[in-house]
Short mmCIF file of C-alpha atoms in Angstrom, two decimals:
data_model
loop_
_atom_site.label_atom_id
_atom_site.label_comp_id
_atom_site.label_asym_id
_atom_site.label_seq_id
_atom_site.Cartn_x
_atom_site.Cartn_y
_atom_site.Cartn_z
CA MET A 1 79.83 63.12 99.86
CA PRO A 2 82.14 66.06 99.99
CA ARG A 3 83.82 65.93 103.38
CA VAL A 4 83.13 68.79 105.96
CA ASP A 5 85.92 71.72 104.67
CA LEU A 6 86.62 74.17 107.54
CA TYR A 7 88.69 76.63 104.89
CA ARG A 8 87.32 76.54 101.87
CA TYR A 9 84.51 79.05 101.40
CA VAL A 10 85.66 81.92 103.84
CA HIS A 11 89.26 81.76 102.13
CA MET A 12 87.45 82.05 98.91
CA GLY A 13 85.75 85.50 100.30
CA GLN A 14 88.81 86.75 101.64
CA ARG A 15 90.87 86.08 98.23
CA GLU A 16 88.15 88.39 96.51
CA ARG A 17 88.54 91.14 99.25
CA LEU A 18 91.98 91.21 99.05
CA PHE A 19 92.22 91.28 95.48
CA ALA A 20 89.69 94.14 95.32
CA LEU A 21 91.60 96.02 98.13
CA ALA A 22 94.49 95.62 95.92
CA ILE A 23 93.14 97.27 92.70
CA GLU A 24 91.56 100.00 95.14
CA VAL A 25 94.39 101.10 96.44
CA GLY A 26 96.55 101.32 93.21
CA ALA A 27 93.85 102.91 91.27
CA ALA A 28 92.88 105.58 94.03
CA ASP A 29 92.97 109.31 93.28
CA THR A 30 94.73 110.20 96.34
CA ALA A 31 94.63 114.11 95.26
CA GLN A 32 91.08 113.79 97.26
CA ARG A 33 92.15 113.51 101.08
CA ASP A 34 88.80 111.68 101.84
CA THR A 35 90.10 109.45 99.55
CA VAL A 36 93.77 108.86 101.38
CA VAL A 37 91.50 108.42 104.86
CA SER A 38 89.01 105.77 103.24
CA LEU A 39 92.28 104.08 102.17
CA THR A 40 93.82 103.79 105.45
CA GLU A 41 90.78 102.57 107.12
CA ARG A 42 89.89 99.88 104.69
CA CYS A 43 93.62 98.83 104.82
CA LEU A 44 93.56 98.86 108.68
CA ALA A 45 89.92 97.05 109.00
CA MET A 46 91.56 94.43 106.55
CA THR A 47 94.28 93.73 109.00
CA ARG A 48 92.21 93.56 111.92
CA GLU A 49 89.86 91.17 109.94
CA LEU A 50 92.89 88.74 109.17
CA ARG A 51 93.98 88.90 112.58
CA GLU A 52 90.33 88.14 114.13
CA HIS A 53 90.10 85.22 111.22
CA ALA A 54 93.30 83.70 112.68
CA ASP A 55 92.57 83.87 116.23
CA HIS A 56 89.31 82.06 115.41
CA GLU A 57 91.45 79.36 113.76
CA ASP A 58 94.08 79.42 116.75
CA ARG A 59 90.39 78.89 118.90
CA HIS A 60 88.61 76.05 117.17
CA ILE A 61 90.44 74.47 114.41
CA HIS A 62 94.43 74.31 115.71
CA PRO A 63 93.74 72.44 118.80
CA LEU A 64 92.53 69.60 117.09
CA LEU A 65 95.14 70.05 114.43
CA ARG A 66 97.83 69.91 116.60
CA GLU A 67 96.54 67.00 118.48
CA ARG A 68 95.80 64.66 115.33
CA ALA A 69 98.58 66.34 113.17
CA PRO A 70 101.41 68.09 114.92
CA GLU A 71 103.27 68.54 111.97
CA ALA A 72 100.92 70.25 109.91
CA ALA A 73 100.40 72.40 112.91
CA ASP A 74 103.97 73.11 112.97
CA ALA A 75 103.88 74.27 109.41
CA LEU A 76 101.13 76.66 110.07
CA ASP A 77 103.04 78.04 112.98
CA ALA A 78 105.99 78.93 110.66
CA GLU A 79 103.49 80.30 108.13
CA HIS A 80 102.49 82.98 111.07
CA ILE A 81 105.70 84.50 111.61
CA ARG A 82 106.14 85.58 107.86
CA LEU A 83 102.22 86.86 107.95
CA ASP A 84 102.63 89.06 111.41
CA ALA A 85 105.50 90.75 109.73
CA ALA A 86 103.18 91.61 106.69
CA LEU A 87 100.52 92.65 108.73
CA ALA A 88 102.75 95.02 110.68
CA ALA A 89 104.12 96.31 107.81
CA LEU A 90 100.95 97.20 105.96
CA ASP A 91 99.44 98.73 109.24
CA ASP A 92 102.46 100.85 109.60
CA ARG A 93 102.15 102.23 105.68
CA ALA A 94 98.54 102.64 106.10
CA ARG A 95 98.93 104.97 109.22
CA ARG A 96 101.51 106.83 107.38
CA LEU A 97 99.66 107.80 104.60
CA PRO A 98 97.64 110.48 105.68
CA LYS A 99 100.48 112.02 107.15
CA ALA A 100 102.24 112.36 103.84
CA PRO A 101 102.57 115.97 102.34
CA ASP A 102 100.60 116.53 99.37
CA GLU A 103 104.11 116.05 96.90
CA GLU A 104 104.64 112.90 98.66
CA LEU A 105 101.61 111.31 98.28
CA PRO A 106 102.50 109.28 94.85
CA ASP A 107 105.25 107.65 96.38
CA ALA A 108 103.20 106.97 100.01
CA GLN A 109 100.39 105.50 97.75
CA HIS A 110 102.40 103.14 95.82
CA ALA A 111 104.53 102.15 98.96
CA LEU A 112 100.90 101.25 100.71
CA TYR A 113 100.30 99.44 97.45
CA LEU A 114 103.30 97.20 97.63
CA ALA A 115 103.23 96.65 101.51
CA LEU A 116 99.44 95.54 100.46
CA ASN A 117 100.41 92.93 97.86
CA GLU A 118 103.28 91.67 100.05
CA LEU A 119 100.88 90.74 102.49
CA ILE A 120 98.60 89.55 99.75
CA SER A 121 101.52 87.18 98.82
CA ALA A 122 102.31 86.35 102.25
CA TYR A 123 98.64 85.22 102.99
CA LEU A 124 97.95 83.48 100.00
CA ALA A 125 101.01 81.12 100.66
CA HIS A 126 99.27 80.76 104.01
CA LEU A 127 95.85 79.72 102.81
CA HIS A 128 97.43 77.33 100.42
CA ALA A 129 99.27 75.65 103.54
CA GLU A 130 95.79 75.28 105.26
CA GLU A 131 94.17 74.24 102.19
CA THR A 132 96.55 71.37 100.88
CA VAL A 133 98.12 70.46 103.98
CA ALA A 134 95.99 71.36 107.24
CA MET A 135 92.83 70.29 105.89
CA PRO A 136 94.14 66.83 104.13
CA ALA A 137 95.86 66.15 107.32
CA LEU A 138 92.25 66.61 109.29
CA TRP A 139 90.25 64.81 106.91
CA GLN A 140 92.77 61.59 107.46
CA THR A 141 92.62 61.87 111.36
CA SER A 142 89.04 63.02 112.12
CA SER A 143 85.70 62.18 111.50
CA ASP A 144 83.16 64.45 109.68
CA ALA A 145 81.36 64.80 113.15
CA GLU A 146 84.40 66.04 114.63
CA LEU A 147 84.96 68.24 111.86
CA GLY A 148 81.18 69.52 112.55
CA ALA A 149 81.67 69.98 115.94
CA VAL A 150 84.42 72.25 115.11
CA PHE A 151 82.38 74.48 112.75
CA ALA A 152 79.25 74.42 115.10
CA ALA A 153 81.50 75.63 118.00
CA PHE A 154 82.72 78.76 115.93
CA LYS A 155 79.22 79.21 114.92
CA ALA A 156 77.94 79.25 118.25
CA SER A 157 80.73 81.82 119.16
CA ARG A 158 79.45 84.50 116.75
CA THR A 159 76.70 86.96 117.78
CA PRO A 160 73.95 87.00 115.23
CA GLU A 161 75.22 90.35 113.70
CA GLU A 162 79.03 89.11 113.36
CA SER A 163 77.31 85.43 111.65
CA LEU A 164 75.33 87.90 109.31
CA SER A 165 78.54 90.15 108.47
CA ASP A 166 80.31 86.89 108.02
CA LEU A 167 78.03 85.33 105.29
CA ARG A 168 78.10 89.08 103.50
CA LYS A 169 81.75 88.97 102.93
CA MET A 170 81.60 85.54 101.90
CA LEU A 171 78.78 84.86 99.57
CA PRO A 172 79.75 87.15 96.56
CA SER A 173 82.75 84.82 95.94
CA LEU A 174 80.75 81.61 95.91
CA PRO A 175 79.49 79.64 92.90
CA PRO A 176 75.58 79.89 92.73
CA ALA A 177 74.89 76.68 93.91
CA ILE A 178 76.86 76.62 96.54
CA ARG A 179 75.67 80.35 97.60
CA ALA A 180 72.09 79.26 97.29
CA ALA A 181 72.50 76.52 99.63
CA ILE A 182 74.21 78.50 102.59
CA VAL A 183 71.40 81.17 102.13
CA ARG A 184 68.60 78.42 102.03
CA ALA A 185 70.12 76.57 105.19
CA THR A 186 70.63 80.08 106.86
CA LEU A 187 66.68 81.05 106.31
CA THR A 188 65.95 77.66 108.02
CA THR A 189 67.53 79.25 111.41
CA VAL A 190 64.97 82.15 111.56
CA PRO A 191 61.48 82.54 112.44
CA ASP A 192 59.17 82.71 109.12
CA ASP A 193 58.26 86.55 109.27
CA GLU A 194 61.73 87.26 109.60
CA THR A 195 62.92 85.57 106.51
CA GLY A 196 62.28 88.17 104.05
CA ARG A 197 64.19 90.74 106.21
CA THR A 198 66.93 88.39 106.30
CA LEU A 199 67.38 87.36 102.95
CA ALA A 200 67.35 91.15 101.91
CA ALA A 201 70.18 91.55 104.37
CA LEU A 202 72.13 88.62 103.42
CA THR A 203 72.09 89.77 100.09
CA THR A 204 73.44 93.43 100.30
CA THR A 205 77.17 92.62 99.05
CA LEU A 206 75.64 90.87 95.82
CA ASP A 207 75.83 92.73 92.72
CA PRO A 208 72.64 92.74 90.79
CA GLY A 209 73.38 89.90 88.65
CA ARG A 210 74.35 87.43 91.60
CA ARG A 211 71.55 88.78 93.62
CA GLY A 212 69.20 87.85 90.83
CA ARG A 213 70.28 84.60 90.01
CA LEU A 214 70.27 83.93 94.18
CA TYR A 215 66.30 84.71 94.20
CA GLU A 216 66.00 82.77 90.96
CA ASP A 217 67.88 79.55 92.50
CA LEU A 218 65.71 79.90 95.77
CA GLY A 219 62.41 79.96 93.69
CA VAL A 220 61.27 83.45 95.24
CA PRO A 221 60.46 86.76 93.38
CA GLU A 222 63.43 89.48 94.73
CA ALA A 223 60.71 91.59 95.59
CA TRP A 224 59.39 89.30 98.32
CA ALA A 225 62.43 90.01 100.35
CA LEU A 226 62.52 93.90 99.54
CA LYS A 227 58.93 94.49 100.49
CA PRO A 228 58.03 97.38 102.43
CA MET A 229 58.27 97.21 106.66
CA GLU A 230 55.50 98.49 108.85
CA ASN A 231 55.96 98.80 112.43
CA GLY A 232 59.23 96.55 112.23
CA ARG A 233 57.27 93.56 110.55
CA ASP A 234 56.44 92.39 107.34
CA ARG A 235 53.34 93.64 105.72
#
């Protein structure tokens, strides 16, 4: 039976969104000023998300890691130094982009692109360290019950809205069977008359192909979750 993995699925979602953002920044038409503002907002939102993610790990995972595998914890601390610098550099480039004169926008856009890819390089190394050093160290020193308690504590710290956002970010990156298993488990936690609405909300980040496959794997028609609502309740 697979061990509890505290990093795997959330990291898959982060990788997909970082790669997609790099493509977006590189290909954007900065002749449109609303696009310039959007790029700034998207990059700053990404750095906020990554910092928040690091805070969650520091609060919920790393105390156990430092207790059971201090050398692995030290390795992650070293990764944070390079990562913090890359996050700050991307923030700086993102904030400077809208201030650039029109004739300097192409170079400013490319500088933002390079800063984003520098962050991606640092972040991929960080994820690799967590997945190949920290998680194996926790498997060697901690039981699944202890690891499950860490995950449960994180989930308890999230509001329903934050939990929904977490899943929306992660689901597009997962294999179909894993995606269906996570959604199925999530639906068991909501009242019966809310399952359709919850499923529809969970699938807003899935493209039509992935969404259709999910409904097929769940054994329900897509129209079931998308049916009209009346007075805030399912008809």
